[in-house]
C-alpha angles and dihedrals in degrees: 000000000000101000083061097054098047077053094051094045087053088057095057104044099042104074098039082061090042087061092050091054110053104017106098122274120259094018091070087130103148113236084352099076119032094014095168093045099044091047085044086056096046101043080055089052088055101050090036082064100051099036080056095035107183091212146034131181103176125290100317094063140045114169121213149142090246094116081047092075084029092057100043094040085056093045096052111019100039143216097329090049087049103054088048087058098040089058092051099047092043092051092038077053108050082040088067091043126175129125098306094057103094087051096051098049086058096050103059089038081063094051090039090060106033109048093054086066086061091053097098097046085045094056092044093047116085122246105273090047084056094054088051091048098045082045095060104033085061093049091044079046102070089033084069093047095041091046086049088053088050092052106034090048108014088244104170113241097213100058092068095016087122087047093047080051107047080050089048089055102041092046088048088049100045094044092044085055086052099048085046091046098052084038086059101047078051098052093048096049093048083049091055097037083052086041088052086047090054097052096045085052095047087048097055088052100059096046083052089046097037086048099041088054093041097044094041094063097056096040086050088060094042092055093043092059096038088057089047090053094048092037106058135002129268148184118264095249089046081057093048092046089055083049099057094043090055086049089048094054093037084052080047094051098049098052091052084061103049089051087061083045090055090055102044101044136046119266100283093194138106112284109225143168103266123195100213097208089054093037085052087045093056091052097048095055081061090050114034096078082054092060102045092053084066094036095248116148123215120205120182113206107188100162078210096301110176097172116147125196122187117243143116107305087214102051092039092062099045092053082061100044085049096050091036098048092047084064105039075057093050094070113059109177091037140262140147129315109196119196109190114188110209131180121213108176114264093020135047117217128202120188127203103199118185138193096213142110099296123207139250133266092257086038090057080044099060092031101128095027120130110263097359114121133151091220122085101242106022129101116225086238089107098058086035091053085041086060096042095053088045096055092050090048088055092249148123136231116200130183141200133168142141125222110272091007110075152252134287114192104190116193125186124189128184106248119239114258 
C-alpha cells in the first residue's frame, strides 16, 4: 500500500514541478498560462493514478489519487478544466471496469460539478484557509464515496471504516501539498514579476536622472550665452567666439544622445568582415597622441592573429576607444597598456590590460551601469555604451582587477566563418 501511494504522489507532484521548471519565468500562472499543457499534465496524472491503484478490496473498490489532480485542476482551472478531467477519469475509469465502476464515475462527477462552484470563495481565502478548503473537500469527497458504496452494495461501514480513515487522511494531506505547493510557485512568480517591475522602473529612473543631469549642463550654457547676446552689445568676433562655444555643447549634447541611442537600439550599421588586428591598429593611431600627452605606452601583441568577426566597423570601434581610453585614465601618472589579440577557436579574444588604480569587487559589480564611473567627472554612458556594442556584436566583455594592481578588460567575439 504504501509503495502505491509514494507512486501516486509522485504522479501528482511531478508534473506540477515539470511545469516550473520549463514554462517561462515570470508567466507561471497556473491554468492561466499554458492552459492546454497544464490540463494535459494533469489529465496524465489522472490516468498515471488509476493505471498504478494503491488499494484494492474486491471488485466494489479501487483506491487511488485520481480526485487529488481533479480537485486542484477545478479549483484552479475552472469549470471548462474540470469537465476535461472529468471525461478522462470517467473513461480511464469505465476502461478498468468491474462492480465499483458506476460508483466511481459519480463520484468524481460530484466532485467535477461541484467544486467548480467553490472556485470563487477559494481564490479570495488566504493560504492557510485554502489548505483548510482543499483539505475538506478531499475528505467530503470519499464520504460520499463511501456513503454511495453503502448504499449501491449494502458494504458495512463499519467493517473498513479505519481503513476509509487512514485513505481520507492521506488523500486530504497529499491534495492540500499540492494546493501549497502550486500557492507557493505562485507566490514566488508574482515576487519576481514585482522584482522585474521594480527594476524596469529603477532603470527608467536612473536614465531620467543620468539625462536630466547631462543635458542640463549644455542647454545652461546655451541659454547663458543666448541672454548675454540679447542683453548687451558685442564685436563681431566676441559673437563668433559665443558661437563656437553653443555648437560645441549642442554637438555635446548630441553626442550624449546618441550614446543613450547606442544602448537602446540594435546596432543600425552596415554589417562587414573586420579584421580585428587592423581594426585595433586604426584606433590606436587615434589614440596613441592621447596617450602620449599622459605618458601611457601601448603595446599590441597579435602572435600573428588574423581572425575576422563581422560587425559594424563604427561601433566596433567606439566599444574599444571607450574601454581603452578608460585605461589610458586610469593611470595617471603613466605606464603601459598592453592589447594582446588571441584567437580560441571559435572565438577571438582581445584583451585591454592596465597598470592603473583598479577597482573594487562592488565597483566590478555596478560597472555598466547608467551614471555609475570611477572617475570624478565621468558618467558611466562609455562602458555602458561598451556593453551595449558588445552584446549586439554577440560578444562578451568580461573584467577583473584588484585595488592598486590593475585592470584586465577581456573581450570574445565569435570569428567569421
Amino acid at each position: 500500500m504504501m509503495t502505491g501511494m509514494i507512486n501516486n504522489i509522485f504522479f501528482i507532484i511531478f508534473p506540477i514541478l515539470m511545469y516550473q521548471m520549463f514554462a517561462t519565468a515570470g508567466k507561471r500562472n497556473f491554468f492561466k498560462s499554458h492552459r492546454a499543457i497544464l490540463t494535459a499534465l494533469f489529465s496524465l496524472s489522472i490516468i498515471l493514478c488509476m493505471v498504478f491503484p494503491y488499494q484494492v478490496l474486491g471488485e466494489e473498490y479501487i483506491f487511488d489519487l485520481r480526485q487529488v489532480p481533479l480537485i486542484v485542476g477545478a479549483l484552479y482551472g475552472g469549470p471548462a478544466v474540470s469537465a476535461i478531467l472529468f471525461l478522462v477519469a470517467a473513461i480511464g475509469r469505465i476502461a478498468i471496469g468491474g462492480d465499483g465502476m458506476y460508483m466511481g464515475v459519480l463520484t468524481i462527477f460530484a466532485v467535477a460539478v461541484s467544486v467548480p462552484l467553490l472556485r470563487p470563495l477559494y481564490m479570495r481565502i488566504n493560504r492557510l484557509w485554502k489548505v483548510v478548503l482543499v483539505f475538506g473537500i478531499a475528505i467530503v469527497s470519499l464520504v460520499f464515496n463511501m456513503l454511495l458504496g453503502n448504499w449501491l452494495f449494502g458494504n458495512p461501514i463499519g467493517n473498513i471504516f479505519s481503513l476509509w480513515a487512514i485513505l481520507m487522511l492521506s488523500q486530504g494531506a497529499v491534495t492540500a501539498i499540492a494546493a501549497l505547493l502550486i500557492e507557493h510557485i505562485q507566490r514566488q512568480e508574482y515576487l519576481l514579476n514585482s522584482l522585474m517591475k521594480h527594476e524596469k522602473l529603477e532603470t527608467v529612473s536612473h536614465f531620467a536622472a543620468s539625462v536630466s543631469h547631462e543635458l542640463r549642463n549644455p542647454i545652461q550654457s546655451i541659454q547663458g550665452f543666448v541672454q548675454l547676446m540679447k542683453d548687451h552689445e558685442y564685436s563681431r568676433d566676441k559673437q563668433i567666439e559665443f558661437y563656437d562655444t553653443m555648437l560645441h555643447e549642442i554637438t555635446a549634447a548630441d553626442q550624449l544622445i546618441e550614446d543613450y541611442l547606442v544602448f537602446a537600439k540594435p546596432v543600425s550599421g552596415k554589417l562587414e568582415l573586420l579584421q580585428v588586428k587592423m581594426e585595433i591598429q586604426q584606433v590606436l593611431k587615434v589614440l596613441t597622441p592621447y596617450a602620449n600627452w599622459e605618458k601611457v605606452t601601448i603595446n599590441l601583441i597579435d602572435g600573428g592573429c588574423q581572425a575576422k568577426i563581422m560587425g559594424d566597423r563604427q561601433k566596433f570601434h567606439q566599444m574599444l576607444i571607450n574601454i581603452i581610453r578608460n585605461g589610458i585614465d586610469a593611470m595617471p601618472d603613466g605606464g603601459i597598456l598592453t592589447i594582446r589579440i588571441k584567437e580560441k577557436a571559435p572565438s577571438v579574444l582581445i584583451l585591454i590590460k592596465d597598470e592603473g588604480c583598479g577597482m573594487t569587487k562592488e565597483e566590478l559589480q555596478r560597472l555598466g551601469e547608467p551614471y555609475f564611473s570611477t572617475k570624478s567627472k565621468g558618467t558611466g554612458l562609455g562602458m555602458m555604451v561598451s556593453y551595449s556594442i558588445a552584446h549586439q556584436l554577440s560578444g562578451e566583455i568580461n573584467v577583473q582587477s584588484e585595488k592598486g594592481r590593475g585592470t584586465v578588460f577581456t573581450l570574445e567575439f565569435p570569428t567569421a566563418q
